[in-house]
Short mmCIF file of C-alpha atoms in Angstrom, two decimals:
data_model
loop_
_atom_site.label_atom_id
_atom_site.label_comp_id
_atom_site.label_asym_id
_atom_site.label_seq_id
_atom_site.Cartn_x
_atom_site.Cartn_y
_atom_site.Cartn_z
CA UNK Z 2 -174.10 -43.18 145.40
CA UNK Z 3 -176.95 -42.90 142.86
CA UNK Z 4 -176.92 -43.92 139.18
CA UNK Z 5 -176.89 -41.12 136.52
CA UNK Z 6 -180.23 -40.45 134.82
CA UNK Z 7 -180.18 -41.93 131.25
CA UNK Z 8 -182.00 -38.86 129.94
CA UNK Z 9 -179.04 -36.75 131.02
CA UNK Z 10 -181.10 -34.38 133.17
CA UNK Z 11 -178.31 -34.00 135.74
CA UNK Z 12 -175.67 -33.15 133.11
CA UNK Z 13 -174.28 -36.70 132.66
CA UNK Z 14 -173.92 -38.16 129.17
CA UNK Z 15 -176.33 -40.82 127.93
CA UNK Z 16 -174.77 -44.29 128.16
CA UNK Z 17 -173.12 -45.82 125.09
CA UNK Z 18 -175.26 -48.42 123.25
CA UNK Z 19 -174.71 -51.85 124.71
CA UNK Z 20 -173.91 -55.00 122.75
CA UNK Z 21 -177.59 -55.98 122.61
CA UNK Z 22 -178.56 -52.62 121.10
CA UNK Z 23 -175.77 -52.85 118.53
CA UNK Z 24 -176.87 -56.38 117.63
CA UNK Z 25 -180.46 -55.19 117.07
CA UNK Z 26 -179.26 -52.40 114.77
CA UNK Z 27 -177.05 -54.82 112.82
CA UNK Z 28 -179.90 -57.35 112.51
CA UNK Z 29 -182.28 -54.67 111.22
CA UNK Z 30 -179.73 -53.55 108.59
CA UNK Z 31 -179.14 -57.16 107.52
CA UNK Z 32 -182.87 -57.78 107.14
CA UNK Z 33 -183.29 -54.66 104.98
CA UNK Z 34 -180.34 -55.67 102.78
CA UNK Z 35 -181.75 -59.20 102.39
CA UNK Z 36 -185.16 -57.81 101.51
CA UNK Z 37 -183.58 -55.57 98.85
CA UNK Z 38 -181.61 -58.53 97.40
CA UNK Z 39 -184.76 -60.64 97.42
CA UNK Z 40 -186.73 -57.99 95.54
CA UNK Z 41 -184.01 -57.76 92.89
CA UNK Z 42 -183.84 -61.55 92.53
CA UNK Z 43 -187.63 -61.80 92.28
CA UNK Z 44 -187.70 -59.16 89.54
CA UNK Z 45 -185.01 -61.04 87.57
CA UNK Z 46 -186.98 -64.26 87.91
CA UNK Z 47 -190.20 -62.56 86.75
CA UNK Z 48 -188.39 -61.01 83.79
CA UNK Z 49 -187.24 -64.48 82.69
CA UNK Z 50 -190.82 -65.77 82.89
CA UNK Z 51 -192.14 -63.25 80.42
CA UNK Z 52 -192.12 -59.86 82.05
CA UNK Z 53 -192.82 -58.20 85.33
CA UNK Z 54 -196.18 -58.81 86.87
CA UNK Z 55 -198.06 -56.61 89.23
CA UNK Z 56 -198.43 -57.94 92.73
CA UNK Z 57 -200.33 -57.13 95.88
CA UNK Z 58 -198.00 -54.26 96.77
CA UNK Z 59 -198.06 -50.87 95.13
CA UNK Z 60 -195.30 -50.13 92.63
CA UNK Z 61 -194.58 -47.60 89.87
CA UNK Z 62 -196.55 -49.58 87.27
CA UNK Z 63 -199.88 -49.29 89.07
CA UNK Z 64 -202.59 -47.02 87.66
CA UNK Z 65 -202.52 -43.40 88.79
CA UNK Z 66 -205.10 -40.67 89.04
CA UNK Z 67 -205.24 -38.50 85.93
CA UNK Z 68 -204.13 -35.35 87.76
CA UNK Z 69 -201.12 -37.11 89.28
CA UNK Z 70 -200.17 -38.59 85.90
CA UNK Z 71 -200.34 -35.18 84.21
CA UNK Z 72 -198.30 -33.54 86.97
CA UNK Z 73 -195.67 -36.27 86.67
CA UNK Z 74 -195.55 -35.83 82.89
CA UNK Z 75 -195.19 -32.04 83.20
CA UNK Z 76 -192.33 -32.47 85.66
CA UNK Z 77 -190.53 -35.15 83.65
CA UNK Z 78 -190.72 -33.15 80.41
CA UNK Z 79 -189.97 -29.76 81.97
CA UNK Z 80 -193.26 -28.23 80.87
CA UNK Z 81 -194.10 -26.48 84.16
CA UNK Z 82 -193.61 -22.92 82.88
CA UNK Z 83 -195.61 -23.31 79.63
CA UNK Z 84 -198.40 -25.07 81.51
CA UNK Z 85 -198.46 -22.32 84.14
CA UNK Z 86 -198.65 -19.65 81.43
CA UNK Z 87 -201.45 -21.63 79.78
CA UNK Z 88 -203.29 -21.49 83.10
CA UNK Z 89 -202.80 -17.73 83.13
CA UNK Z 90 -204.34 -17.52 79.67
CA UNK Z 91 -207.40 -19.26 81.09
CA UNK Z 92 -207.55 -16.84 84.03
CA UNK Z 93 -206.78 -13.74 81.95
CA UNK Z 94 -209.92 -11.78 83.00
CA UNK Z 95 -209.06 -12.30 86.69
CA UNK Z 96 -205.49 -11.08 86.20
CA UNK Z 97 -206.03 -7.98 84.04
CA UNK Z 98 -209.63 -7.13 84.86
CA UNK Z 99 -212.86 -7.50 82.94
CA UNK Z 100 -212.55 -4.27 80.92
CA UNK Z 101 -209.09 -5.03 79.59
CA UNK Z 102 -209.96 -8.69 78.98
CA UNK Z 103 -212.89 -7.67 76.74
CA UNK Z 104 -210.52 -5.87 74.37
CA UNK Z 105 -207.17 -7.69 74.78
CA UNK Z 106 -206.47 -11.40 74.83
CA UNK Z 107 -203.25 -13.42 75.12
CA UNK Z 108 -202.34 -15.07 71.84
CA UNK Z 109 -199.19 -17.13 72.49
CA UNK Z 110 -196.19 -17.56 74.78
CA UNK Z 111 -192.63 -17.98 73.53
CA UNK Z 112 -190.86 -20.09 76.14
CA UNK Z 113 -187.35 -19.47 74.80
CA UNK Z 114 -187.68 -15.69 74.76
CA UNK Z 115 -190.14 -15.65 77.70
CA UNK Z 116 -192.42 -13.28 75.78
CA UNK Z 117 -196.21 -13.23 76.05
CA UNK Z 118 -197.92 -11.92 72.90
CA UNK Z 119 -201.24 -10.14 73.48
CA UNK Z 120 -203.59 -9.01 70.69
CA UNK Z 121 -205.90 -6.02 71.17
CA UNK Z 122 -209.00 -5.18 69.16
CA UNK Z 123 -208.10 -1.51 68.66
CA UNK Z 124 -204.99 0.62 68.56
CA UNK Z 125 -206.26 2.60 71.54
CA UNK Z 126 -206.41 -0.54 73.69
CA UNK Z 127 -203.03 -1.64 72.37
CA UNK Z 128 -201.52 1.68 73.48
CA UNK Z 129 -203.23 1.39 76.86
CA UNK Z 130 -201.91 -2.15 77.36
CA UNK Z 131 -198.38 -1.08 76.38
CA UNK Z 132 -198.53 1.42 79.25
CA UNK Z 133 -199.76 -1.30 81.63
CA UNK Z 134 -197.22 -3.90 80.43
CA UNK Z 135 -194.59 -3.44 83.20
CA UNK Z 136 -197.27 -3.77 85.88
CA UNK Z 137 -198.69 -6.87 84.18
CA UNK Z 138 -195.24 -8.46 83.87
CA UNK Z 139 -194.69 -7.94 87.60
CA UNK Z 140 -198.13 -9.38 88.41
CA UNK Z 141 -197.60 -12.42 86.15
CA UNK Z 142 -194.15 -13.12 87.58
CA UNK Z 143 -195.58 -12.85 91.08
CA UNK Z 144 -198.17 -15.47 90.15
CA UNK Z 145 -195.95 -17.77 88.05
CA UNK Z 146 -192.51 -17.35 89.54
CA UNK Z 147 -189.75 -14.83 88.98
CA UNK Z 148 -188.58 -14.54 85.37
CA UNK Z 149 -191.34 -16.60 83.74
CA UNK Z 150 -192.51 -13.64 81.65
CA UNK Z 151 -189.81 -11.18 80.64
CA UNK Z 152 -191.79 -9.06 78.20
CA UNK Z 153 -195.34 -8.53 76.99
CA UNK Z 154 -195.49 -7.85 73.27
CA UNK Z 155 -198.69 -6.00 72.39
CA UNK Z 156 -200.05 -6.46 68.88
CA UNK Z 157 -202.72 -4.21 67.40
CA UNK Z 158 -205.68 -5.38 65.39
CA UNK Z 159 -205.08 -7.22 62.16
CA UNK Z 160 -206.51 -5.56 59.09
CA UNK Z 161 -208.66 -7.31 56.54
CA UNK Z 162 -206.99 -9.47 53.91
CA UNK Z 163 -205.34 -7.39 51.22
CA UNK Z 164 -206.85 -8.00 47.86
CA UNK Z 165 -205.32 -7.16 44.57
CA UNK Z 166 -207.51 -6.29 41.66
CA UNK Z 167 -208.41 -3.77 39.02
CA UNK Z 168 -209.70 -1.16 41.50
CA UNK Z 169 -206.46 -0.79 43.47
CA UNK Z 170 -204.11 2.10 42.88
CA UNK Z 171 -200.48 1.12 42.22
CA UNK Z 172 -198.40 1.39 45.44
CA UNK Z 173 -201.45 1.59 47.69
CA UNK Z 174 -201.48 -0.59 50.77
CA UNK Z 175 -205.26 -0.56 50.78
CA UNK Z 176 -207.36 -0.52 53.94
CA UNK Z 177 -204.31 -1.60 55.95
CA UNK Z 178 -203.25 2.06 56.00
CA UNK Z 179 -205.76 2.79 58.75
CA UNK Z 180 -204.93 -0.22 60.97
CA UNK Z 181 -201.97 -0.58 63.30
#
């Protein structure tokens, strides 16, 4: 009679681990536990001597690359969405096209309301961008993640500063009547 194949190719189960195998597993677990206790004891000893010191092995106190440090900071503080929207503001011409980017530029992003405010240089471009807003919201959310931008608020051009003086008619809003 032949012995069953340990790989189980003939349908027989693999043999149970023997005492030697169990001893190896237990020894490995004991070594890892001792190593963990030793690390904790060493850190306590170093703390008593005046603080933790860096050693030959890498740990969390070692210097990091600038990009990795910034990514860690963004993650820890929960700034991923505002940073992503800031990146979109830098790539605005790529997202909306050169023609629209010449006349409309993103001004600010309200994280709580998830609203992107865009200022246009004329009322005609503001009207055009209002018509394109749903498409732009979809494109931005595709790039940034669903729900990052809920609404695009389009603002027309700002008029010149209103001046008060002897040549103004009472009740007149001045040159601001023609803007917006």
